[in-house]
Amino acid sequence: MRSSPQAPDTAATDSATVLPQQAPPTAQVIPLPKSMRVLHWLTVLCLAMAATLILLRAELEGRALRQWLMEGHRHFGLMVLFLFVLRVGLRIRLRKLPPGPPSPLLMRLAAGATHFALYGLMVALPLIGWSLSNAYAKPVYLFGLTLPNLVAPDEDLADTLGTWHLNAAWVLLALVILHIGAALWHHLVLGDGVLHRVLPKKAR
């Protein structure tokens, strides 16, 4: 009796044709050096504290308390400037950072422009605030040291610097919100692992 043809072994065929799965993009992203990540989150903390203290000052009464809040605002603002200098020095020392995931040219240009504006304001805003205090004939302290005056006392200049300081603060806030939104978009929509470059190791 002629034997009937055997059905092909689909399991063997399927196993032979299955391609190896690619790792998710987040697994391929190399995080920034730990020192850069630490400075990044310290800057975030100082920005948040500077904003919180000055907003609290506007809502509270009591001369001593308001003065303490203003001093705290100044210290955290100057810490942003100090951390920026450290970041620049570290960036020069590290020379080349691990590359991020590939992205379109326009996206890279937009990210670069946003970072450039953020860094510029992180320098300009503390310097304007420092000058503003000097224009009001108020000394500026950091780590217990009296910093040199950037400008001479001048009420008209103080009014101008106060306007600049406020406007720059609003622009910085808008850029921070844009920066956070872009990070969440990369993480939740694109899933390309950009956010993992700056997250602490345990959070990844």
mmCIF file of N, CA and C in Angstrom, residues 17-123:
data_model
loop_
_atom_site.group_PDB
_atom_site.id
_atom_site.type_symbol
_atom_site.label_atom_id
_atom_site.label_comp_id
_atom_site.label_asym_id
_atom_site.label_seq_id
_atom_site.Cartn_x
_atom_site.Cartn_y
_atom_site.Cartn_z
ATOM 1 N N THR A 17 12.381 29.717 10.449
ATOM 2 C CA THR A 17 12.213 31.011 9.794
ATOM 3 C C THR A 17 12.048 32.162 10.766
ATOM 4 N N VAL A 18 11.916 31.850 12.053
ATOM 5 C CA VAL A 18 11.752 32.925 13.031
ATOM 6 C C VAL A 18 13.045 33.712 13.133
ATOM 7 N N LEU A 19 12.941 35.004 12.976
ATOM 8 C CA LEU A 19 14.117 35.857 13.059
ATOM 9 C C LEU A 19 14.327 36.285 14.503
ATOM 10 N N PRO A 20 15.551 36.499 14.909
ATOM 11 C CA PRO A 20 15.799 36.960 16.274
ATOM 12 C C PRO A 20 15.190 38.334 16.490
ATOM 13 N N GLN A 21 14.529 38.498 17.626
ATOM 14 C CA GLN A 21 13.891 39.771 17.931
ATOM 15 C C GLN A 21 14.938 40.808 18.286
ATOM 16 N N GLN A 22 14.681 42.016 17.805
ATOM 17 C CA GLN A 22 15.588 43.105 18.122
ATOM 18 C C GLN A 22 15.317 43.600 19.530
ATOM 19 N N ALA A 23 16.365 44.019 20.186
ATOM 20 C CA ALA A 23 16.205 44.568 21.528
ATOM 21 C C ALA A 23 15.477 45.895 21.442
ATOM 22 N N PRO A 24 14.681 46.242 22.453
ATOM 23 C CA PRO A 24 14.002 47.527 22.436
ATOM 24 C C PRO A 24 15.006 48.661 22.409
ATOM 25 N N PRO A 25 14.612 49.816 21.849
ATOM 26 C CA PRO A 25 15.554 50.926 21.726
ATOM 27 C C PRO A 25 16.174 51.324 23.049
ATOM 28 N N THR A 26 15.397 51.251 24.153
ATOM 29 C CA THR A 26 15.930 51.688 25.435
ATOM 30 C C THR A 26 17.101 50.836 25.885
ATOM 31 N N ALA A 27 17.145 49.572 25.426
ATOM 32 C CA ALA A 27 18.246 48.704 25.832
ATOM 33 C C ALA A 27 19.534 49.057 25.105
ATOM 34 N N GLN A 28 19.425 49.788 23.996
ATOM 35 C CA GLN A 28 20.591 50.113 23.203
ATOM 36 C C GLN A 28 21.141 51.504 23.510
ATOM 37 N N VAL A 29 20.439 52.275 24.330
ATOM 38 C CA VAL A 29 20.855 53.635 24.634
ATOM 39 C C VAL A 29 21.923 53.623 25.716
ATOM 40 N N ILE A 30 23.003 54.324 25.453
ATOM 41 C CA ILE A 30 24.082 54.428 26.437
ATOM 42 C C ILE A 30 23.825 55.667 27.292
ATOM 43 N N PRO A 31 23.692 55.515 28.604
ATOM 44 C CA PRO A 31 23.428 56.686 29.454
ATOM 45 C C PRO A 31 24.622 57.624 29.495
ATOM 46 N N LEU A 32 24.347 58.860 29.849
ATOM 47 C CA LEU A 32 25.423 59.822 30.031
ATOM 48 C C LEU A 32 26.266 59.423 31.241
ATOM 49 N N PRO A 33 27.501 59.897 31.301
ATOM 50 C CA PRO A 33 28.322 59.600 32.482
ATOM 51 C C PRO A 33 27.613 60.036 33.766
ATOM 52 N N LYS A 34 27.876 59.317 34.833
ATOM 53 C CA LYS A 34 27.189 59.576 36.102
ATOM 54 C C LYS A 34 27.368 61.019 36.559
ATOM 55 N N SER A 35 28.559 61.566 36.380
ATOM 56 C CA SER A 35 28.813 62.942 36.814
ATOM 57 C C SER A 35 27.914 63.930 36.078
ATOM 58 N N MET A 36 27.689 63.710 34.786
ATOM 59 C CA MET A 36 26.816 64.590 34.015
ATOM 60 C C MET A 36 25.372 64.455 34.472
ATOM 61 N N ARG A 37 24.957 63.230 34.780
ATOM 62 C CA ARG A 37 23.583 63.028 35.249
ATOM 63 C C ARG A 37 23.369 63.676 36.616
ATOM 64 N N VAL A 38 24.365 63.576 37.482
ATOM 65 C CA VAL A 38 24.249 64.197 38.804
ATOM 66 C C VAL A 38 24.123 65.713 38.678
ATOM 67 N N LEU A 39 24.957 66.322 37.846
ATOM 68 C CA LEU A 39 24.888 67.770 37.658
ATOM 69 C C LEU A 39 23.560 68.184 37.028
ATOM 70 N N HIS A 40 23.048 67.360 36.134
ATOM 71 C CA HIS A 40 21.755 67.658 35.507
ATOM 72 C C HIS A 40 20.652 67.744 36.551
ATOM 73 N N TRP A 41 20.574 66.744 37.435
ATOM 74 C CA TRP A 41 19.487 66.719 38.412
ATOM 75 C C TRP A 41 19.714 67.712 39.540
ATOM 76 N N LEU A 42 20.956 68.038 39.858
ATOM 77 C CA LEU A 42 21.210 69.107 40.821
ATOM 78 C C LEU A 42 20.749 70.453 40.261
ATOM 79 N N THR A 43 20.958 70.657 38.974
ATOM 80 C CA THR A 43 20.482 71.887 38.337
ATOM 81 C C THR A 43 18.964 71.962 38.372
ATOM 82 N N VAL A 44 18.309 70.846 38.085
ATOM 83 C CA VAL A 44 16.846 70.802 38.157
ATOM 84 C C VAL A 44 16.372 71.157 39.566
ATOM 85 N N LEU A 45 17.022 70.585 40.575
ATOM 86 C CA LEU A 45 16.650 70.853 41.965
ATOM 87 C C LEU A 45 16.820 72.329 42.312
ATOM 88 N N CYS A 46 17.939 72.913 41.914
ATOM 89 C CA CYS A 46 18.196 74.322 42.232
ATOM 90 C C CYS A 46 17.210 75.244 41.517
ATOM 91 N N LEU A 47 16.891 74.944 40.274
ATOM 92 C CA LEU A 47 15.901 75.745 39.552
ATOM 93 C C LEU A 47 14.541 75.665 40.234
ATOM 94 N N ALA A 48 14.156 74.457 40.630
ATOM 95 C CA ALA A 48 12.861 74.278 41.289
ATOM 96 C C ALA A 48 12.819 75.011 42.627
ATOM 97 N N MET A 49 13.905 74.946 43.386
ATOM 98 C CA MET A 49 13.936 75.611 44.687
ATOM 99 C C MET A 49 13.932 77.129 44.534
ATOM 100 N N ALA A 50 14.690 77.645 43.572
ATOM 101 C CA ALA A 50 14.717 79.094 43.350
ATOM 102 C C ALA A 50 13.326 79.610 42.985
ATOM 103 N N ALA A 51 12.629 78.881 42.120
ATOM 104 C CA ALA A 51 11.284 79.293 41.720
ATOM 105 C C ALA A 51 10.305 79.176 42.888
ATOM 106 N N THR A 52 10.401 78.091 43.647
ATOM 107 C CA THR A 52 9.477 77.877 44.763
ATOM 108 C C THR A 52 9.625 78.955 45.830
ATOM 109 N N LEU A 53 10.857 79.288 46.173
ATOM 110 C CA LEU A 53 11.088 80.269 47.235
ATOM 111 C C LEU A 53 10.598 81.662 46.852
ATOM 112 N N ILE A 54 10.821 82.057 45.598
ATOM 113 C CA ILE A 54 10.390 83.405 45.207
ATOM 114 C C ILE A 54 8.872 83.475 45.087
ATOM 115 N N LEU A 55 8.234 82.377 44.704
ATOM 116 C CA LEU A 55 6.773 82.361 44.647
ATOM 117 C C LEU A 55 6.175 82.367 46.051
ATOM 118 N N LEU A 56 6.796 81.655 46.973
ATOM 119 C CA LEU A 56 6.335 81.681 48.365
ATOM 120 C C LEU A 56 6.480 83.076 48.956
ATOM 121 N N ARG A 57 7.569 83.732 48.631
ATOM 122 C CA ARG A 57 7.814 85.079 49.161
ATOM 123 C C ARG A 57 6.701 86.042 48.763
ATOM 124 N N ALA A 58 6.177 85.867 47.560
ATOM 125 C CA ALA A 58 5.116 86.758 47.088
ATOM 126 C C ALA A 58 3.808 86.547 47.838
ATOM 127 N N GLU A 59 3.657 85.383 48.474
ATOM 128 C CA GLU A 59 2.399 85.057 49.144
ATOM 129 C C GLU A 59 2.452 85.228 50.658
ATOM 130 N N LEU A 60 3.646 85.377 51.218
ATOM 131 C CA LEU A 60 3.789 85.409 52.673
ATOM 132 C C LEU A 60 4.120 86.813 53.162
ATOM 133 N N GLU A 61 3.851 87.033 54.432
ATOM 134 C CA GLU A 61 4.157 88.308 55.064
ATOM 135 C C GLU A 61 5.206 88.095 56.149
ATOM 136 N N GLY A 62 5.742 89.188 56.619
ATOM 137 C CA GLY A 62 6.796 89.112 57.627
ATOM 138 C C GLY A 62 8.132 89.442 57.001
ATOM 139 N N ARG A 63 8.720 90.544 57.449
ATOM 140 C CA ARG A 63 9.946 91.021 56.814
ATOM 141 C C ARG A 63 11.081 90.012 56.919
ATOM 142 N N ALA A 64 11.253 89.438 58.106
ATOM 143 C CA ALA A 64 12.360 88.492 58.302
ATOM 144 C C ALA A 64 12.187 87.256 57.425
ATOM 145 N N LEU A 65 10.957 86.741 57.370
ATOM 146 C CA LEU A 65 10.699 85.551 56.560
ATOM 147 C C LEU A 65 10.896 85.844 55.080
ATOM 148 N N ARG A 66 10.407 86.990 54.630
ATOM 149 C CA ARG A 66 10.554 87.348 53.216
ATOM 150 C C ARG A 66 12.026 87.551 52.849
ATOM 151 N N GLN A 67 12.789 88.116 53.792
ATOM 152 C CA GLN A 67 14.217 88.294 53.541
ATOM 153 C C GLN A 67 14.924 86.945 53.447
ATOM 154 N N TRP A 68 14.535 86.015 54.327
ATOM 155 C CA TRP A 68 15.133 84.674 54.303
ATOM 156 C C TRP A 68 14.810 83.967 52.988
ATOM 157 N N LEU A 69 13.574 84.099 52.526
ATOM 158 C CA LEU A 69 13.179 83.474 51.262
ATOM 159 C C LEU A 69 13.934 84.086 50.084
ATOM 160 N N MET A 70 14.142 85.405 50.134
ATOM 161 C CA MET A 70 14.891 86.057 49.058
ATOM 162 C C MET A 70 16.342 85.586 49.038
ATOM 163 N N GLU A 71 16.940 85.454 50.229
ATOM 164 C CA GLU A 71 18.318 84.963 50.288
ATOM 165 C C GLU A 71 18.410 83.536 49.749
ATOM 166 N N GLY A 72 17.419 82.725 50.100
ATOM 167 C CA GLY A 72 17.400 81.365 49.560
ATOM 168 C C GLY A 72 17.261 81.358 48.049
ATOM 169 N N HIS A 73 16.410 82.242 47.543
ATOM 170 C CA HIS A 73 16.233 82.366 46.093
ATOM 171 C C HIS A 73 17.549 82.745 45.421
ATOM 172 N N ARG A 74 18.248 83.710 46.010
ATOM 173 C CA ARG A 74 19.530 84.135 45.436
ATOM 174 C C ARG A 74 20.538 82.990 45.455
ATOM 175 N N HIS A 75 20.612 82.281 46.576
ATOM 176 C CA HIS A 75 21.592 81.199 46.688
ATOM 177 C C HIS A 75 21.335 80.099 45.658
ATOM 178 N N PHE A 76 20.087 79.680 45.533
ATOM 179 C CA PHE A 76 19.792 78.616 44.570
ATOM 180 C C PHE A 76 19.990 79.106 43.135
ATOM 181 N N GLY A 77 19.669 80.376 42.881
ATOM 182 C CA GLY A 77 19.912 80.922 41.549
ATOM 183 C C GLY A 77 21.392 80.945 41.202
ATOM 184 N N LEU A 78 22.211 81.370 42.163
ATOM 185 C CA LEU A 78 23.655 81.384 41.920
ATOM 186 C C LEU A 78 24.218 79.968 41.829
ATOM 187 N N MET A 79 23.589 79.030 42.527
ATOM 188 C CA MET A 79 24.019 77.638 42.411
ATOM 189 C C MET A 79 23.796 77.110 40.995
ATOM 190 N N VAL A 80 22.736 77.571 40.344
ATOM 191 C CA VAL A 80 22.509 77.186 38.947
ATOM 192 C C VAL A 80 23.682 77.646 38.085
ATOM 193 N N LEU A 81 24.125 78.882 38.321
ATOM 194 C CA LEU A 81 25.274 79.407 37.578
ATOM 195 C C LEU A 81 26.539 78.614 37.899
ATOM 196 N N PHE A 82 26.745 78.311 39.171
ATOM 197 C CA PHE A 82 27.915 77.544 39.596
ATOM 198 C C PHE A 82 27.910 76.148 38.968
ATOM 199 N N LEU A 83 26.754 75.496 38.971
ATOM 200 C CA LEU A 83 26.650 74.160 38.378
ATOM 201 C C LEU A 83 26.863 74.206 36.870
ATOM 202 N N PHE A 84 26.429 75.293 36.245
ATOM 203 C CA PHE A 84 26.650 75.423 34.803
ATOM 204 C C PHE A 84 28.147 75.476 34.497
ATOM 205 N N VAL A 85 28.889 76.234 35.303
ATOM 206 C CA VAL A 85 30.342 76.308 35.102
ATOM 207 C C VAL A 85 30.967 74.925 35.272
ATOM 208 N N LEU A 86 30.505 74.183 36.282
ATOM 209 C CA LEU A 86 31.010 72.822 36.475
ATOM 210 C C LEU A 86 30.682 71.932 35.280
ATOM 211 N N ARG A 87 29.476 72.092 34.742
ATOM 212 C CA ARG A 87 29.074 71.276 33.591
ATOM 213 C C ARG A 87 29.939 71.578 32.374
ATOM 214 N N VAL A 88 30.242 72.848 32.170
ATOM 215 C CA VAL A 88 31.096 73.206 31.036
ATOM 216 C C VAL A 88 32.487 72.602 31.210
ATOM 217 N N GLY A 89 33.040 72.723 32.421
ATOM 218 C CA GLY A 89 34.356 72.147 32.674
ATOM 219 C C GLY A 89 34.367 70.639 32.500
ATOM 220 N N LEU A 90 33.319 69.979 32.994
ATOM 221 C CA LEU A 90 33.234 68.527 32.857
ATOM 222 C C LEU A 90 33.056 68.122 31.403
ATOM 223 N N ARG A 91 32.264 68.908 30.686
ATOM 224 C CA ARG A 91 32.040 68.597 29.264
ATOM 225 C C ARG A 91 33.339 68.700 28.472
ATOM 226 N N ILE A 92 34.151 69.697 28.788
ATOM 227 C CA ILE A 92 35.443 69.841 28.117
ATOM 228 C C ILE A 92 36.352 68.668 28.478
ATOM 229 N N ARG A 93 36.295 68.262 29.736
ATOM 230 C CA ARG A 93 37.147 67.157 30.189
ATOM 231 C C ARG A 93 36.741 65.837 29.539
ATOM 232 N N LEU A 94 35.435 65.605 29.421
ATOM 233 C CA LEU A 94 34.960 64.354 28.830
ATOM 234 C C LEU A 94 35.109 64.337 27.311
ATOM 235 N N ARG A 95 35.153 65.517 26.713
ATOM 236 C CA ARG A 95 35.293 65.686 25.268
ATOM 237 C C ARG A 95 34.090 65.154 24.504
ATOM 238 N N LYS A 96 33.964 63.850 24.385
ATOM 239 C CA LYS A 96 32.889 63.284 23.577
ATOM 240 C C LYS A 96 31.958 62.459 24.446
ATOM 241 N N LEU A 97 30.652 62.753 24.347
ATOM 242 C CA LEU A 97 29.653 62.018 25.113
ATOM 243 C C LEU A 97 29.117 60.849 24.283
ATOM 244 N N PRO A 98 28.557 59.837 24.952
ATOM 245 C CA PRO A 98 27.952 58.728 24.199
ATOM 246 C C PRO A 98 26.850 59.244 23.284
ATOM 247 N N PRO A 99 26.781 58.751 22.053
ATOM 248 C CA PRO A 99 25.755 59.249 21.124
ATOM 249 C C PRO A 99 24.360 58.826 21.557
ATOM 250 N N GLY A 100 23.396 59.670 21.250
ATOM 251 C CA GLY A 100 22.008 59.333 21.514
ATOM 252 C C GLY A 100 21.429 58.516 20.378
ATOM 253 N N PRO A 101 20.176 58.118 20.501
ATOM 254 C CA PRO A 101 19.544 57.347 19.429
ATOM 255 C C PRO A 101 19.400 58.196 18.173
ATOM 256 N N PRO A 102 19.390 57.583 16.999
ATOM 257 C CA PRO A 102 19.248 58.354 15.755
ATOM 258 C C PRO A 102 17.908 59.070 15.699
ATOM 259 N N SER A 103 17.923 60.261 15.143
ATOM 260 C CA SER A 103 16.697 61.053 15.019
ATOM 261 C C SER A 103 16.808 61.936 13.787
ATOM 262 N N PRO A 104 15.671 62.411 13.258
ATOM 263 C CA PRO A 104 15.705 63.269 12.071
ATOM 264 C C PRO A 104 16.472 64.563 12.327
ATOM 265 N N LEU A 105 16.961 65.147 11.238
ATOM 266 C CA LEU A 105 17.772 66.359 11.339
ATOM 267 C C LEU A 105 17.007 67.497 12.006
ATOM 268 N N LEU A 106 15.750 67.703 11.614
ATOM 269 C CA LEU A 106 14.972 68.797 12.188
ATOM 270 C C LEU A 106 14.793 68.623 13.694
ATOM 271 N N MET A 107 14.614 67.387 14.127
ATOM 272 C CA MET A 107 14.460 67.125 15.556
ATOM 273 C C MET A 107 15.753 67.443 16.299
ATOM 274 N N ARG A 108 16.873 67.090 15.699
ATOM 275 C CA ARG A 108 18.163 67.385 16.335
ATOM 276 C C ARG A 108 18.410 68.887 16.398
ATOM 277 N N LEU A 109 18.035 69.597 15.334
ATOM 278 C CA LEU A 109 18.213 71.050 15.328
ATOM 279 C C LEU A 109 17.330 71.715 16.378
ATOM 280 N N ALA A 110 16.085 71.246 16.496
ATOM 281 C CA ALA A 110 15.172 71.818 17.492
ATOM 282 C C ALA A 110 15.682 71.557 18.905
ATOM 283 N N ALA A 111 16.166 70.336 19.136
ATOM 284 C CA ALA A 111 16.699 70.004 20.462
ATOM 285 C C ALA A 111 17.934 70.842 20.770
ATOM 286 N N GLY A 112 18.795 71.014 19.774
ATOM 287 C CA GLY A 112 19.997 71.818 19.985
ATOM 288 C C GLY A 112 19.673 73.269 20.284
ATOM 289 N N ALA A 113 18.700 73.828 19.561
ATOM 290 C CA ALA A 113 18.310 75.219 19.799
ATOM 291 C C ALA A 113 17.707 75.390 21.190
ATOM 292 N N THR A 114 16.884 74.425 21.605
ATOM 293 C CA THR A 114 16.275 74.499 22.936
ATOM 294 C C THR A 114 17.330 74.414 24.028
ATOM 295 N N HIS A 115 18.270 73.495 23.880
ATOM 296 C CA HIS A 115 19.332 73.371 24.879
ATOM 297 C C HIS A 115 20.194 74.637 24.917
ATOM 298 N N PHE A 116 20.487 75.190 23.757
ATOM 299 C CA PHE A 116 21.292 76.410 23.706
ATOM 300 C C PHE A 116 20.588 77.549 24.445
ATOM 301 N N ALA A 117 19.278 77.684 24.219
ATOM 302 C CA ALA A 117 18.518 78.734 24.898
ATOM 303 C C ALA A 117 18.449 78.483 26.400
ATOM 304 N N LEU A 118 18.261 77.224 26.795
ATOM 305 C CA LEU A 118 18.223 76.892 28.221
ATOM 306 C C LEU A 118 19.545 77.237 28.898
ATOM 307 N N TYR A 119 20.643 76.844 28.288
ATOM 308 C CA TYR A 119 21.946 77.118 28.881
ATOM 309 C C TYR A 119 22.211 78.623 28.944
ATOM 310 N N GLY A 120 21.814 79.333 27.883
ATOM 311 C CA GLY A 120 22.007 80.778 27.890
ATOM 312 C C GLY A 120 21.256 81.454 29.025
ATOM 313 N N LEU A 121 20.022 81.020 29.260
ATOM 314 C CA LEU A 121 19.229 81.608 30.338
ATOM 315 C C LEU A 121 19.732 81.178 31.710
ATOM 316 N N MET A 122 20.295 79.980 31.810
ATOM 317 C CA MET A 122 20.845 79.546 33.095
ATOM 318 C C MET A 122 22.084 80.350 33.477
ATOM 319 N N VAL A 123 22.679 81.020 32.506
ATOM 320 C CA VAL A 123 23.775 81.944 32.785
ATOM 321 C C VAL A 123 23.241 83.362 32.983
#
